[in-house]
PDB file of C-alpha atoms in Angstrom:
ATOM      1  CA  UNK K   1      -6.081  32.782  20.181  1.00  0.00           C
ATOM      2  CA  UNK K   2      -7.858  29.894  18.559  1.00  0.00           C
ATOM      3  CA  UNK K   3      -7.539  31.305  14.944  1.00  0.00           C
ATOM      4  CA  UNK K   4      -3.887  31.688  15.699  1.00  0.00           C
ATOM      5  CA  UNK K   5      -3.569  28.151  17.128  1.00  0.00           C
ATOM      6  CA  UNK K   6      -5.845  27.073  14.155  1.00  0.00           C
ATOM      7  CA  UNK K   7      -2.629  28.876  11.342  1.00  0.00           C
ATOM      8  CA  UNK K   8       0.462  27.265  13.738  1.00  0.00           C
ATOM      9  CA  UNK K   9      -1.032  23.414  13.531  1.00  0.00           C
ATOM     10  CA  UNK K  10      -1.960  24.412   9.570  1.00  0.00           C
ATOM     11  CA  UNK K  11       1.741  25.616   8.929  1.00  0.00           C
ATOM     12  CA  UNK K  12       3.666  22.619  10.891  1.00  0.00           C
ATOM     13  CA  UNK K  13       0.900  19.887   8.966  1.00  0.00           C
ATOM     14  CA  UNK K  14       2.016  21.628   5.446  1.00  0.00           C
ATOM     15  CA  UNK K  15       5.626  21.226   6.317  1.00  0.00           C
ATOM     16  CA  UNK K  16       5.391  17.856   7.182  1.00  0.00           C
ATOM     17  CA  UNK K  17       3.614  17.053   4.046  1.00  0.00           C
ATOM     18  CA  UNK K  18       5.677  19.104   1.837  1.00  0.00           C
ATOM     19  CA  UNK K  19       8.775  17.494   3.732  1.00  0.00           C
ATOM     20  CA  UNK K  20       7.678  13.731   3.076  1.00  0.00           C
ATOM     21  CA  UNK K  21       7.576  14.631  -0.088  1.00  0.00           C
ATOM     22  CA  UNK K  22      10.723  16.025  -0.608  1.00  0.00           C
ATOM     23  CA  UNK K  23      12.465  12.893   1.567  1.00  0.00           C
ATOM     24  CA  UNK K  24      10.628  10.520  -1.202  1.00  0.00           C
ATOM     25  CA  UNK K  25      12.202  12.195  -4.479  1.00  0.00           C
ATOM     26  CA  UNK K  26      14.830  12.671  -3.043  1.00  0.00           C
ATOM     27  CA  UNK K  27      15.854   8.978  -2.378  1.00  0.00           C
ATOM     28  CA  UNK K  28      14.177   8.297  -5.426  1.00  0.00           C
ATOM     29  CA  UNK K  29      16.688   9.980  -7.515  1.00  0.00           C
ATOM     30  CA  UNK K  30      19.564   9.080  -5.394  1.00  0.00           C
ATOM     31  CA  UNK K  31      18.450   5.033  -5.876  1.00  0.00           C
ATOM     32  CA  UNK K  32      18.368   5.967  -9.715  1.00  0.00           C
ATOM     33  CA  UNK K  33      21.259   7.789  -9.763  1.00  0.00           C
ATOM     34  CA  UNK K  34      23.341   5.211  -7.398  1.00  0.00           C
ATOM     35  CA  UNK K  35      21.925   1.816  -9.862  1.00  0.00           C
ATOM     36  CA  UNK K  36      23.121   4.340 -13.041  1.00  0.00           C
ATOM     37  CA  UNK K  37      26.630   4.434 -11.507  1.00  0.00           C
ATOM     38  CA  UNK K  38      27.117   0.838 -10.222  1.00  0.00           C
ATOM     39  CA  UNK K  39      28.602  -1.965 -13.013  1.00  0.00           C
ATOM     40  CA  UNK K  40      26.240  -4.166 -14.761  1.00  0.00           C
ATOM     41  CA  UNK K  41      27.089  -7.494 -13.902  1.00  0.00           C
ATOM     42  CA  UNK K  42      25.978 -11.067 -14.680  1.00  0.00           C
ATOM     43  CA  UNK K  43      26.043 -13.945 -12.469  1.00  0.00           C
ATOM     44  CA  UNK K  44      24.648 -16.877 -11.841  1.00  0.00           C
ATOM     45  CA  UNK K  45      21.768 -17.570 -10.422  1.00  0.00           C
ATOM     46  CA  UNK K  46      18.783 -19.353  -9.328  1.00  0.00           C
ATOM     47  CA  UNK K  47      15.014 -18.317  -9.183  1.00  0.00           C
ATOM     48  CA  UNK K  48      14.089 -19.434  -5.560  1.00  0.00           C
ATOM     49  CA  UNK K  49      10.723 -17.437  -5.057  1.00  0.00           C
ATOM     50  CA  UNK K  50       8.193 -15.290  -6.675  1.00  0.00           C
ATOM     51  CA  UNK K  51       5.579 -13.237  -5.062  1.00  0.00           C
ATOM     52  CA  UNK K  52       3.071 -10.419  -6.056  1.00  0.00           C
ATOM     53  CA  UNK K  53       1.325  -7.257  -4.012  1.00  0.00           C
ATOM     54  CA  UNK K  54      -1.687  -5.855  -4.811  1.00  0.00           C
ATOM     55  CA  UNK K  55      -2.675  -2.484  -4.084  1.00  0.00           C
ATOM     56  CA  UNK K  56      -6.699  -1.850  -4.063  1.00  0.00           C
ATOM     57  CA  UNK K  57      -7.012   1.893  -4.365  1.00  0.00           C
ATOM     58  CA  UNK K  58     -10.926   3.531  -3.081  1.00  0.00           C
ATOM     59  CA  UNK K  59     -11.830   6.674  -5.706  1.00  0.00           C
ATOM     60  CA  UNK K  60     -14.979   8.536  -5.499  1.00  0.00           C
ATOM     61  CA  UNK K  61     -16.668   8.984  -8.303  1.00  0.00           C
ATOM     62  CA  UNK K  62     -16.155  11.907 -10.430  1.00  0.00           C
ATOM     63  CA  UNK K  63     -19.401  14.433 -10.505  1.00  0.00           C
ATOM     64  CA  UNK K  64     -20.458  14.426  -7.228  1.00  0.00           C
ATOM     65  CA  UNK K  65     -22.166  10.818  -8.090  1.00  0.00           C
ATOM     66  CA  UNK K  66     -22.349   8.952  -4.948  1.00  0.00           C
ATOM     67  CA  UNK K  67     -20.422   6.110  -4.380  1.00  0.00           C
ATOM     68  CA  UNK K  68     -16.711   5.330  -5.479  1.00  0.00           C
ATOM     69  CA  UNK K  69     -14.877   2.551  -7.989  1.00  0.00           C
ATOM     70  CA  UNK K  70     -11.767   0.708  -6.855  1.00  0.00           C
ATOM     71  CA  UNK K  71      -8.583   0.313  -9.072  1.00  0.00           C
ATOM     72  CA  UNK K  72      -6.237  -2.396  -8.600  1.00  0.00           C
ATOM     73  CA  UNK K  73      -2.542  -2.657  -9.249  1.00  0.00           C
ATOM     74  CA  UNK K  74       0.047  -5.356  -8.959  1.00  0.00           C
ATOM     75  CA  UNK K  75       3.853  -5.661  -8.526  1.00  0.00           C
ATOM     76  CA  UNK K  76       5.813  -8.560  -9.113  1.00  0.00           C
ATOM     77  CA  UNK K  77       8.423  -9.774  -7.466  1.00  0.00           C
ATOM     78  CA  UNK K  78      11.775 -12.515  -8.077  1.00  0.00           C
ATOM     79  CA  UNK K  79      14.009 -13.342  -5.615  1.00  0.00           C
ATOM     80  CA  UNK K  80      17.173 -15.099  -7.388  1.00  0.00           C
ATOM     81  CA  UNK K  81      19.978 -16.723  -4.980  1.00  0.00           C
ATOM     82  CA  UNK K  82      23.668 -16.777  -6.520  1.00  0.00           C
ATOM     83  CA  UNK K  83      26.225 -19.109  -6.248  1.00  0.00           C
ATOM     84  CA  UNK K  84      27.861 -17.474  -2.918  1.00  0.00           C
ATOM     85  CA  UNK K  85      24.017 -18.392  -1.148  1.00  0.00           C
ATOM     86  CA  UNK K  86      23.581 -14.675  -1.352  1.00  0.00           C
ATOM     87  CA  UNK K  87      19.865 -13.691  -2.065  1.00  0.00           C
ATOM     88  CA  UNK K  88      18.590 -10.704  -4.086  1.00  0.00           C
ATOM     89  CA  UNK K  89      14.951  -9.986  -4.831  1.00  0.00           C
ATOM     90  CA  UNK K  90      13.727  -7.819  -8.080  1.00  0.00           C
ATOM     91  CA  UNK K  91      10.968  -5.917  -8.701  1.00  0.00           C
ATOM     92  CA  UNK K  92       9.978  -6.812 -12.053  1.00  0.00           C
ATOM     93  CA  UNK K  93       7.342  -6.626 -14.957  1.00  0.00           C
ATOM     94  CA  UNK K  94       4.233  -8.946 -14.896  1.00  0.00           C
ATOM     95  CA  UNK K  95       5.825 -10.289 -18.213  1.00  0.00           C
ATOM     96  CA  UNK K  96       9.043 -11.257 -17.041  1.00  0.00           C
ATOM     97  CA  UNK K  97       7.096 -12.619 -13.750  1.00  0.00           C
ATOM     98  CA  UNK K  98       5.689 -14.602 -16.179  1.00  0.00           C
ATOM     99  CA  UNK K  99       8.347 -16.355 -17.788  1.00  0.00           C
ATOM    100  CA  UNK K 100      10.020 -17.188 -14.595  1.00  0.00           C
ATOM    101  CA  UNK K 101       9.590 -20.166 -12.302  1.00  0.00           C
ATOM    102  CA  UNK K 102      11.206 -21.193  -9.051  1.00  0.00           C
ATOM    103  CA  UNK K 103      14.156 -23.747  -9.818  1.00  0.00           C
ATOM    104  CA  UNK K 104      14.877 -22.018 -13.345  1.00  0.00           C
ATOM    105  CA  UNK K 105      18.603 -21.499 -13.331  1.00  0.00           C
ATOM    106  CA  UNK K 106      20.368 -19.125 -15.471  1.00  0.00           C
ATOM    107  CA  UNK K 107      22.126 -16.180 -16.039  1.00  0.00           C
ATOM    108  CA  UNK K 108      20.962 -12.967 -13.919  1.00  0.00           C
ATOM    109  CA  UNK K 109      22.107  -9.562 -15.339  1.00  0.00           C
ATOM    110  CA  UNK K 110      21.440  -6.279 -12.784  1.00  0.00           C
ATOM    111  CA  UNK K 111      22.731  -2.915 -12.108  1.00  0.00           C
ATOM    112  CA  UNK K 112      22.197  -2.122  -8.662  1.00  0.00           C
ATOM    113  CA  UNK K 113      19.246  -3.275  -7.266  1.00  0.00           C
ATOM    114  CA  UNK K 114      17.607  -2.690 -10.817  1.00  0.00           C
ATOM    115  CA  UNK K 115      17.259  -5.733 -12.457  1.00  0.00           C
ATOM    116  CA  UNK K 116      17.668  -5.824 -16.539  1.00  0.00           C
ATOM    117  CA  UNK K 117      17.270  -9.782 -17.341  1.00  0.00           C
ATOM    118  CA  UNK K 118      17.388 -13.855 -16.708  1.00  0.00           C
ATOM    119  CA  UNK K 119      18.735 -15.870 -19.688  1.00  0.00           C
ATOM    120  CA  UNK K 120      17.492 -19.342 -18.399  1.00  0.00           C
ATOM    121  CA  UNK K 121      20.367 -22.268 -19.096  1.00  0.00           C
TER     122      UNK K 121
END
């Protein structure tokens, strides 16, 4: 009985898994496909905040060796507000975070919610 309990809680826990994956590439490529179909457009805009998230990530160390190393990523964020007050934020690269300050004014370009650039005026 427990061996059989032990296979039913295995099976649902691999579906679930194999389900939350499936759910993630799926509106992965439907976000992709749905920025590839809207217009590109240009407005303008205003750079009202910037913000960043790092991600600390715990490995253990290859080998058997004890112990572990950490890797660290970071995303960058812009949110730009258009004329209409409407705000948008982008995910962007650390270069074009870069650039950018709050108050710049310009001209955003996106497709979707993928941003493609800020031509500062």
């Amino acid at each position: 009985m427990g061996f059989n309990m032990f296979q039913i809680i295995f099976f649902i826990a691999f579906v679930l898994i194999i389900g939350n994956f499936i759910v993630i590439a799926v509106r992965g490529i439907t976000t992709w496909n749905k920025n590839n179909n809207s217009p590109r457009l240009t407005v303008a805009a205003k750079v009202v905040a910037k913000r960043t998230n790092v991600s600390h990530h715990n490995h253990a160390n290859a080998g058997g060796a004890h112990g572990y190393h950490t890797t660290t990523s970071t995303s960058y964020y812009v949110t730009f507000q258009v004329e209409s007050g409407d705000r948008m934020e982008f995910s962007v690269t650390g270069t074009e975070y870069g650039m950018l300050a709050e108050g710049d004014v310009g001209k955003l370009s996106f497709q979707g919610t993928r941003y493609l650039s800020f031509q500062r005026s």
